[in-house]
Short mmCIF file of C-alpha atoms in Angstrom, two decimals:
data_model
loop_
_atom_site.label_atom_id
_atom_site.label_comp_id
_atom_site.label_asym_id
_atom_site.label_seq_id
_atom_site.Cartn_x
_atom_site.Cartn_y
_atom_site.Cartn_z
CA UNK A 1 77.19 130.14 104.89
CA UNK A 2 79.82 133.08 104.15
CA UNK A 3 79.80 134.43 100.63
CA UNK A 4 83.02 133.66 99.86
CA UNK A 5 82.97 129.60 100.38
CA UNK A 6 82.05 126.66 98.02
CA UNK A 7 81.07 123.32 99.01
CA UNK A 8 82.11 120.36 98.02
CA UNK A 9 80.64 116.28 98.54
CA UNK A 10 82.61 113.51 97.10
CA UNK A 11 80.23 110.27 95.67
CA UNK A 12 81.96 107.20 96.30
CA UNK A 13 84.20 106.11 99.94
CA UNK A 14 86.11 103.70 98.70
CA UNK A 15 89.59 104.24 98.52
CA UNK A 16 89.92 106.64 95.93
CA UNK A 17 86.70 108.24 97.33
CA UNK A 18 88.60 108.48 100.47
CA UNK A 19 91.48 110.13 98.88
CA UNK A 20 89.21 113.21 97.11
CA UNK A 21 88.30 113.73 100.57
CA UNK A 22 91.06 114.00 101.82
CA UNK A 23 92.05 115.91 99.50
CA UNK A 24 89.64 118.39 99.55
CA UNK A 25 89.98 118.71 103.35
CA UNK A 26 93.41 119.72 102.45
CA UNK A 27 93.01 122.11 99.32
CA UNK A 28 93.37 125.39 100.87
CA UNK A 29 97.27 124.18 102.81
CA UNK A 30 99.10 124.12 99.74
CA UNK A 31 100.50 127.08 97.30
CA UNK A 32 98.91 130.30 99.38
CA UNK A 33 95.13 131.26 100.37
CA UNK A 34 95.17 134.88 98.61
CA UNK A 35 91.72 134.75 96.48
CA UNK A 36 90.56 131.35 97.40
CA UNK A 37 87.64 130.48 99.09
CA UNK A 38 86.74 128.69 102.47
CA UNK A 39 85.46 125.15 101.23
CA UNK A 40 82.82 123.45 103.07
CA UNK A 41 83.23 119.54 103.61
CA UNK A 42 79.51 118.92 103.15
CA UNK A 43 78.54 115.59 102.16
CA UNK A 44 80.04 112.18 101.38
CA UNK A 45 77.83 109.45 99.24
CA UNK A 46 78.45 106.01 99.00
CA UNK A 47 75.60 103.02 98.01
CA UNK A 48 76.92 101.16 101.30
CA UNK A 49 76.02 103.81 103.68
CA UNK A 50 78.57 102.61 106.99
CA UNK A 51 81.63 103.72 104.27
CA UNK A 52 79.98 106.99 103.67
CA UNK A 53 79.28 107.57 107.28
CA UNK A 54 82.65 106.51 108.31
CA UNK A 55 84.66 108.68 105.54
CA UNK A 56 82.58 111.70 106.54
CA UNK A 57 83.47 111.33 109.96
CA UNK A 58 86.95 110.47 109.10
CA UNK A 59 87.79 113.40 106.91
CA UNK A 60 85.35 116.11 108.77
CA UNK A 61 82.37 116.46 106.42
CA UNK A 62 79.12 117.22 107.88
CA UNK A 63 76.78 114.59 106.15
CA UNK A 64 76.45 111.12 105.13
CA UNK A 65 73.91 109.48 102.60
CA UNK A 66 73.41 106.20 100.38
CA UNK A 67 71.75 108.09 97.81
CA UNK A 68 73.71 109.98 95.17
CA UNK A 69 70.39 111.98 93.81
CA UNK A 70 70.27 114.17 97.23
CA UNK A 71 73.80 115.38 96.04
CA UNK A 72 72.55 116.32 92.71
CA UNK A 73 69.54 117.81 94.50
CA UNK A 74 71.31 119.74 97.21
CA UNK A 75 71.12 123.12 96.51
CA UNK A 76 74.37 123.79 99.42
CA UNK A 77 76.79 121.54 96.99
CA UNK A 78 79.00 123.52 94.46
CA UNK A 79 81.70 120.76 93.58
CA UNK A 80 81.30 117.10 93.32
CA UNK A 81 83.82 114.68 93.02
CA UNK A 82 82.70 111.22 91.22
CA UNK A 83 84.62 108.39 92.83
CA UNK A 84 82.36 105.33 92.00
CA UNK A 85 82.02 102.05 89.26
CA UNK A 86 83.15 103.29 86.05
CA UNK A 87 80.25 102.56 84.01
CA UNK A 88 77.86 104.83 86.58
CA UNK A 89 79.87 108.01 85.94
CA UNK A 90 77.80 109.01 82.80
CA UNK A 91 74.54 109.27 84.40
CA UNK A 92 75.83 110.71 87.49
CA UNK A 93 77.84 113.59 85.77
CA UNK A 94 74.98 114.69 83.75
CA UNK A 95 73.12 115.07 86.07
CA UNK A 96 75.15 116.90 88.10
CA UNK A 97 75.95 119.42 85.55
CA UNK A 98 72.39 119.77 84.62
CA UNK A 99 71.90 120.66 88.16
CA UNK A 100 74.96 123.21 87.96
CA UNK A 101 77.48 121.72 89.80
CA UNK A 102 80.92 121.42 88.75
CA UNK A 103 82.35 117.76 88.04
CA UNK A 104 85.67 116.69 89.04
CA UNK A 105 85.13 112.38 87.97
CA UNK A 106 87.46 109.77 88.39
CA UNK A 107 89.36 108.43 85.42
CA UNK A 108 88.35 106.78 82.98
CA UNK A 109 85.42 108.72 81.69
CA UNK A 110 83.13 105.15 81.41
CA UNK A 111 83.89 101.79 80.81
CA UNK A 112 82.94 102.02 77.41
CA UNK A 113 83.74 104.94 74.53
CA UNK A 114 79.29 105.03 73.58
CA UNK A 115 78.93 106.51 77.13
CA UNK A 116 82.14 108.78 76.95
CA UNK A 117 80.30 110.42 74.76
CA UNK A 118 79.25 112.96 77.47
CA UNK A 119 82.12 115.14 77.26
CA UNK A 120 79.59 116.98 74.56
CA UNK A 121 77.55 117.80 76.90
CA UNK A 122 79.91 118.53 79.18
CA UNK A 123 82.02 121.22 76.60
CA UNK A 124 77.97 122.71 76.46
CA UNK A 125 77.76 123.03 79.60
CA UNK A 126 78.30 126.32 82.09
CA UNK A 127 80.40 124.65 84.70
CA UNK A 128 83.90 123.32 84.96
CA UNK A 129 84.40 119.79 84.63
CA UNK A 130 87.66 117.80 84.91
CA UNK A 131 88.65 114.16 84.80
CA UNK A 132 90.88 112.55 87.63
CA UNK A 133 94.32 112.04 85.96
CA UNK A 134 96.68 112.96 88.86
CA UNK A 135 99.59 111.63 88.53
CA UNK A 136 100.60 114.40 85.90
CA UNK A 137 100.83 116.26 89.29
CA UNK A 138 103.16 114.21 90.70
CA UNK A 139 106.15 116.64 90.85
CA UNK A 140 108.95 114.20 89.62
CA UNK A 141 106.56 113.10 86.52
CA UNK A 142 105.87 117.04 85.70
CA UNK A 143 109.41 117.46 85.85
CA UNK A 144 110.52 114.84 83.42
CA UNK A 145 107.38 115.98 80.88
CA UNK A 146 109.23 119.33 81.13
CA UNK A 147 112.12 118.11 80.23
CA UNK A 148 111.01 116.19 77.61
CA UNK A 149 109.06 118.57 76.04
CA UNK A 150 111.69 121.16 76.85
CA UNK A 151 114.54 119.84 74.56
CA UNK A 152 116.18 119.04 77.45
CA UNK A 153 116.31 115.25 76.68
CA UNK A 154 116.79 115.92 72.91
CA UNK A 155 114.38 114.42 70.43
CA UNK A 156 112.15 112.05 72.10
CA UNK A 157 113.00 108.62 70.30
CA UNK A 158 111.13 105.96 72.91
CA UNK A 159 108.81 105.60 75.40
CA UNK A 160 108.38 102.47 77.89
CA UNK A 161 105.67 102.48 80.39
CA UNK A 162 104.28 99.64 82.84
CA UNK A 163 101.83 99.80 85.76
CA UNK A 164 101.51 96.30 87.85
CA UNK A 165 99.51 95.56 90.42
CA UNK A 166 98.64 92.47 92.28
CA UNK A 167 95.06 93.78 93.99
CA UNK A 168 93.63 90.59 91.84
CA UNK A 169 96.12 88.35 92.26
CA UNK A 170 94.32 86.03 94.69
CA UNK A 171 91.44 84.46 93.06
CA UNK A 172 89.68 84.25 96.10
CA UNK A 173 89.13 88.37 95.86
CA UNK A 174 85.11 88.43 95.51
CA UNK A 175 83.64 89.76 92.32
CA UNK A 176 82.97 93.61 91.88
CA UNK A 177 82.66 96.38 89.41
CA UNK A 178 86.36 96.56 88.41
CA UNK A 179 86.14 92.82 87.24
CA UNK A 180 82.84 93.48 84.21
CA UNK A 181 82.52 95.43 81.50
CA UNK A 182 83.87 95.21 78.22
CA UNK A 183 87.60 93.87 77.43
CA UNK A 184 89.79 97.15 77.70
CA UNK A 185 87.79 98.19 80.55
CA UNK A 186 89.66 95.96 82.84
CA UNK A 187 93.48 96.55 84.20
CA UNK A 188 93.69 98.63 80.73
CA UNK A 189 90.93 100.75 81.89
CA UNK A 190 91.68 100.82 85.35
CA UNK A 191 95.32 100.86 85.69
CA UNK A 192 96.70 101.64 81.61
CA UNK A 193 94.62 104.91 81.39
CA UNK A 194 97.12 106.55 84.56
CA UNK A 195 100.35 105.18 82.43
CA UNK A 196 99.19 106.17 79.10
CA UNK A 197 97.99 109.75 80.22
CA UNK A 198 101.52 109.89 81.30
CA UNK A 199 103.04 108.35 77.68
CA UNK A 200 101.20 111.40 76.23
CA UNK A 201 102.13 114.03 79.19
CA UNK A 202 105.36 112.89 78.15
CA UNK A 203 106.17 112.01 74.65
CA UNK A 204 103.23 114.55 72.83
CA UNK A 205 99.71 112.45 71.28
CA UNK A 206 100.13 108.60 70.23
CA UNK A 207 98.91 109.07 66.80
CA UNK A 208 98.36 104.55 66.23
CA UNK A 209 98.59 101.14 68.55
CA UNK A 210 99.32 98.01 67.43
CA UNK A 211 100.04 94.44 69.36
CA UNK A 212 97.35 94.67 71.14
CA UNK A 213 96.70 92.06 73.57
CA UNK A 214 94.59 90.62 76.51
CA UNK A 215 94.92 88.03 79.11
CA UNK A 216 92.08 87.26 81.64
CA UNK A 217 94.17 84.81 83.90
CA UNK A 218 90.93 84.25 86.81
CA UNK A 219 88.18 83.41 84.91
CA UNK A 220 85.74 82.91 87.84
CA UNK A 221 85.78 84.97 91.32
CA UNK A 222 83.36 84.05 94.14
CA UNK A 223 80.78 86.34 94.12
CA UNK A 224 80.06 90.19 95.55
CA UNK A 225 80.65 90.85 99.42
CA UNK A 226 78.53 93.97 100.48
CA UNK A 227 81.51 96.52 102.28
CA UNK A 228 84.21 95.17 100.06
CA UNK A 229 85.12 98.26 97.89
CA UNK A 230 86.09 97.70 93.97
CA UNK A 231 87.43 94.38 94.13
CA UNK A 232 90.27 94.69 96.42
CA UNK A 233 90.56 93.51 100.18
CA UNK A 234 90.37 90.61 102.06
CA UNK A 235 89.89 87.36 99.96
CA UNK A 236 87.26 84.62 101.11
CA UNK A 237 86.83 81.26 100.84
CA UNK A 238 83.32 81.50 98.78
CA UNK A 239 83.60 79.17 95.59
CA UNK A 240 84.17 80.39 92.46
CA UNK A 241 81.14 81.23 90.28
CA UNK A 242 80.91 84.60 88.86
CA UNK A 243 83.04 85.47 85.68
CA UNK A 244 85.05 88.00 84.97
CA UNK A 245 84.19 89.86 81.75
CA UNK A 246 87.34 92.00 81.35
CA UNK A 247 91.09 91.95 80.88
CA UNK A 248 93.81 91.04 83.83
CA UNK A 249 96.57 91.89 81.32
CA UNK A 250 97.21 93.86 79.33
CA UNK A 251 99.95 95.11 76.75
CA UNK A 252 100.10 97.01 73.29
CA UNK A 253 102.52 99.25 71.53
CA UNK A 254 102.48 103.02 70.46
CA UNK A 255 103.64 104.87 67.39
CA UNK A 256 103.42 108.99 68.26
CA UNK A 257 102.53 111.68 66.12
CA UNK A 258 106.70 112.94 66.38
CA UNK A 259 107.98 109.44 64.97
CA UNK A 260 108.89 108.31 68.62
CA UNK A 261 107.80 104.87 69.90
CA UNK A 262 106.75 102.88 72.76
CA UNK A 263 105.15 100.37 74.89
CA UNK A 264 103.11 99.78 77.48
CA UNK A 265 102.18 96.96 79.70
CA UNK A 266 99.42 96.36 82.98
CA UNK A 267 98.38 93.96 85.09
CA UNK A 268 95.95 93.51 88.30
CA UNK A 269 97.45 90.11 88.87
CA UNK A 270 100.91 90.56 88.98
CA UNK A 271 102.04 89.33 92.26
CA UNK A 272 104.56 90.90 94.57
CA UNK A 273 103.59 94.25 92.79
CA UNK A 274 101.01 96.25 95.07
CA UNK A 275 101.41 99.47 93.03
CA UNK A 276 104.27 99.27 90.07
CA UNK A 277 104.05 102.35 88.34
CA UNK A 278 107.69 102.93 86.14
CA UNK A 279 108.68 104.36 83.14
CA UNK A 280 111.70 105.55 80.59
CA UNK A 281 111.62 107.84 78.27
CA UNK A 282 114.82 108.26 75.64
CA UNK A 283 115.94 110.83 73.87
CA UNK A 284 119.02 111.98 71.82
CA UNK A 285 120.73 113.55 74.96
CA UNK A 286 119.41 112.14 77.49
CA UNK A 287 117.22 109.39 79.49
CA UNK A 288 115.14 109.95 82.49
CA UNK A 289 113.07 107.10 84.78
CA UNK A 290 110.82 107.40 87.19
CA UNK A 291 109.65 104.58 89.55
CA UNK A 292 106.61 105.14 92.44
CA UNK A 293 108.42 103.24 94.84
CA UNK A 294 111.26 105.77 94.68
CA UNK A 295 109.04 108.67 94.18
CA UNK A 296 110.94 111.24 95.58
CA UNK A 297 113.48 111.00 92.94
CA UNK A 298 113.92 110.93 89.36
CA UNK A 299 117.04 109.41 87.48
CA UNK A 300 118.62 111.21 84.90
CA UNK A 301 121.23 110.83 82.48
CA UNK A 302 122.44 113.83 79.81
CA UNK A 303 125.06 115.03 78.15
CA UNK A 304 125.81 117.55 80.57
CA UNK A 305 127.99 115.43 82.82
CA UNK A 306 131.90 115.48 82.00
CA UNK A 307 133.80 112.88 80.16
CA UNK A 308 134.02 109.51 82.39
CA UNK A 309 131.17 110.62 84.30
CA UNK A 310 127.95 110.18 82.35
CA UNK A 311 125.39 107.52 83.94
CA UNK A 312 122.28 107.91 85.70
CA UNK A 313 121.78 109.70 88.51
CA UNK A 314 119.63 110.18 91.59
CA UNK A 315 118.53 113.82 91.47
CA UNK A 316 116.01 114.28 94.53
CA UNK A 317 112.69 115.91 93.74
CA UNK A 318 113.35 119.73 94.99
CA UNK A 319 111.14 123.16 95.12
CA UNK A 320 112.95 123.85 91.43
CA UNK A 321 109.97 120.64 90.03
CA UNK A 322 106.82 121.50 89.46
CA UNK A 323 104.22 121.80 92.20
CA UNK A 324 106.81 121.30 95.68
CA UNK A 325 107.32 124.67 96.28
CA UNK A 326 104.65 125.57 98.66
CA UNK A 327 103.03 121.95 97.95
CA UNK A 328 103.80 121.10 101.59
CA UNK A 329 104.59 122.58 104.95
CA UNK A 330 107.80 121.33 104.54
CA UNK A 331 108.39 122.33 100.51
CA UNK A 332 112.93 120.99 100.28
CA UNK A 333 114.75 118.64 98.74
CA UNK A 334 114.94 114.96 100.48
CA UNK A 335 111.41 115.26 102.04
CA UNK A 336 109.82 113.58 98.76
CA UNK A 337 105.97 113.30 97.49
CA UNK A 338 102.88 110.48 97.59
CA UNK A 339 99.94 109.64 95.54
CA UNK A 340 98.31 111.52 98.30
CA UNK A 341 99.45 114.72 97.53
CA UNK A 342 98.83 114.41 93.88
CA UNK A 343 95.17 114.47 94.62
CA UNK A 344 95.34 117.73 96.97
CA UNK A 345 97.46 119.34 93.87
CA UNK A 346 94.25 118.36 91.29
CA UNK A 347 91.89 119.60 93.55
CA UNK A 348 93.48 123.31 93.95
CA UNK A 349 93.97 123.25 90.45
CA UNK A 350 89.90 122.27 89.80
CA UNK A 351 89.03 125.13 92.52
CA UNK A 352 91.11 127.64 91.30
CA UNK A 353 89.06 127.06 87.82
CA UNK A 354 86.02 126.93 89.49
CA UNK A 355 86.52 130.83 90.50
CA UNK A 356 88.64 131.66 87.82
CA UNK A 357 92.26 132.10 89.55
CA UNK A 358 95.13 131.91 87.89
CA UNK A 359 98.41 130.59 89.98
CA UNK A 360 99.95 129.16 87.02
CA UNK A 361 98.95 125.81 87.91
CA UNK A 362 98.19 123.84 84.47
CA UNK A 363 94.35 123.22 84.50
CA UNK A 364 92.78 119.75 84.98
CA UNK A 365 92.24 117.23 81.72
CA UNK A 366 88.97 118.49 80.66
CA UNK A 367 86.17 115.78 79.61
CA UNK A 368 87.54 115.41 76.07
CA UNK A 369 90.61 114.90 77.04
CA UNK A 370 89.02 111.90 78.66
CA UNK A 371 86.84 110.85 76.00
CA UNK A 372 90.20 110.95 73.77
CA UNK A 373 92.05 108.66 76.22
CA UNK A 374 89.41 106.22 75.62
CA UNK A 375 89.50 106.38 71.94
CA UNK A 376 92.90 105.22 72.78
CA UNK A 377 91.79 102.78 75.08
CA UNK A 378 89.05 101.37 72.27
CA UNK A 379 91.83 101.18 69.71
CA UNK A 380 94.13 98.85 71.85
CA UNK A 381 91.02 97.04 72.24
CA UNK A 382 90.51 97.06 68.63
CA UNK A 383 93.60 95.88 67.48
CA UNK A 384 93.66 93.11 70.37
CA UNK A 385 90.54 91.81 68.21
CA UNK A 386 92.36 92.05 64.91
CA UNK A 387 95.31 89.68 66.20
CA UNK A 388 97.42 93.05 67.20
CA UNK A 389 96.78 94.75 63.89
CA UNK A 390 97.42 98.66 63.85
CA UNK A 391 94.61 101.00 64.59
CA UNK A 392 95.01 104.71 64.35
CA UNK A 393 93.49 107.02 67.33
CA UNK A 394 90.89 109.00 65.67
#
């Protein structure tokens, strides 16, 4: 293997396991090659070995297996991404770091705020580790955080944030890891840690919740089918017996640390909505939305447009936002963005850590930044158990 190349295996082929592939396949296309390194596709891992077979031949890497330790023990790995069942990301991230490898894991950090507790060991550690919150590199999302935090939109007064999805809105969808766990670690944890990364990214650190609360509208799915990945897919005709532990719904409010408020609401069940992501955010002198179904656009209003002409607008994403320019072959205005480069934009940003390079690109949400989001994450779940009382984020 050249000296100057890293190598990289992903742990999980689902779809989001799919994606970091993909992504790392891509990492060295986007914003220049000077001072990085070839990277090496060399393994994919997945418990149900035909998906790890199939992504690796898919995406170009060079080895399959069922069997997660092999990556940890592979002394030709440098980077892993974690792509698998929330609650298996502890065990699988220490080990990796105790093995040396740097960590790139999939949001959120566990499905429950004991085992979240790694990011200690992580900070101790002597390799980079990141958690998966990429939709702060979308480029129309980076732009309105800049102009939020810029001044641009005045003083941030209000925040309103909702992510539905419909992925388990047929209760015939078998049972799988996305449907136990804890309350909170449900569409909160699953969907409402991407939308309140993004309050945050946004309108600076919530500082309390309050009105916490939780619906689980499918109380029984029919039970696990081996190949069905996370809970969404086809749906059967199996009966009903397993139960779902954790939340369908969920909604809660924010106060932040600059006196601004908010709200935020999820769902896995919400029909018609394959993948809702919105939001608003208000300010003094100005208001700026963003929806995913229109994601090559923001809209805008300010007080820069003359009298009898104020209103939102459509303003196309364009190489002046954050991360187009040179974030695709074909970087102008009109072409527009995905979820799909997102990912590739996180994983240049993780490699360029990983050798120390700096291209200006703002560094990955470290472990603690994760193990913060699910203090927030435990407090919504608190105050859902006190009848929507406030709790503060510690």
């Amino acid at each position: 293997m050249p000296e100057n190349t890293l190598s990289v295996a992903v742990i999980g082929a689902g779809m989001a396991g799919r994606t970091h592939a993909n992504a790392w396949r891509q990492v060295r296309t986007v914003f220049g090659t000077r001072g990085v390194p070839q990277v090496r596709l060399a393994a994919i891992c997945d418990a149900y070995l035909p998906f790890a077979t199939d992504a690796a031949n898919s995406y170009g890497y060079e080895r399959a297996t069922s069997d997660w330790h092999e990556i940890v023990e592979a002394d030709d790995i440098d980077i892993v991404s974690i792509v698998v069942a929330n609650k298996l990301h502890r065990e699988i991230a220490l080990a990796l770091m105790a093995a040396g490898k740097h960590v790139l894991c999939e949001k959120p950090l566990s499905d429950n705020l004991d085992d979240a507790a790694m990011a200690a060991a992580a900070a101790d550690a002597s390799v980079v580790s990141g958690i998966g919150f990429g939709y702060r590199r979308h480029p129309a999302i980076a732009e309105i955080a800049e102009l939020a935090n810029s001044g641009a939109l005045g003083e941030i007064l209000h925040f309103d944030g909702r992510y539905w999805c419909d992925y388990g809105a047929d209760p015939q969808v078998p049972i799988a890891w996305r449907y136990r766990g804890p309350m909170g670690s449900g569409a909160l944890g699953d969907v409402g840690s991407h939308i309140t990364d993004l309050a945050e990214l946004v309108a600076g650190p919530i500082a309390s919740v309050s009105g916490g609360s939780f619906a689980t509208v499918i109380a029984k799915r029919p039970p696990a089918v081996e190949g069905l990945a996370g809970g969404r897919g086809a749906a059967g005709d199996a009966e009903a017996t397993e139960t779902v532990e954790n939340d369908d719904i969920a909604e809660f409010n924010m106060h932040f640390a600059s006196g601004a408020i908010g709200s935020i609401s999820v769902s896995r069940v919400a029909f018609g909505m394959p993948n809702a992501l919105c939001f608003d955010v208000f300010g003094t002198q100005g208001h700026a939305s963003f929806d995913l179904a229109r994601s090559g656009e923001i809209k805008l209003d300010d007080t820069n447009s003359p009298a009898g002409l104020r209103g939102p607008k459509q303003v196309l994403t364009n190489p002046s936002f954050p991360y187009y320019k040179g974030g695709s072959s074909m970087d102008f205005a009109g072409v527009g963005n995905t979820q799909i480069e997102q990912f590739t934009y996180q994983a240049r940003a993780f490699l360029d850590q990983v050798i120390g390079l700096d291209e200006g690109l703002p560094p990955v949400p470290s472990f603690a930044h994760g193990y913060r989001a699910m203090h927030i994450q435990d407090a919504v779940a608190t105050s859902a158990g006190r009848g929507g009382a406030s709790v503060e984020i510690k």
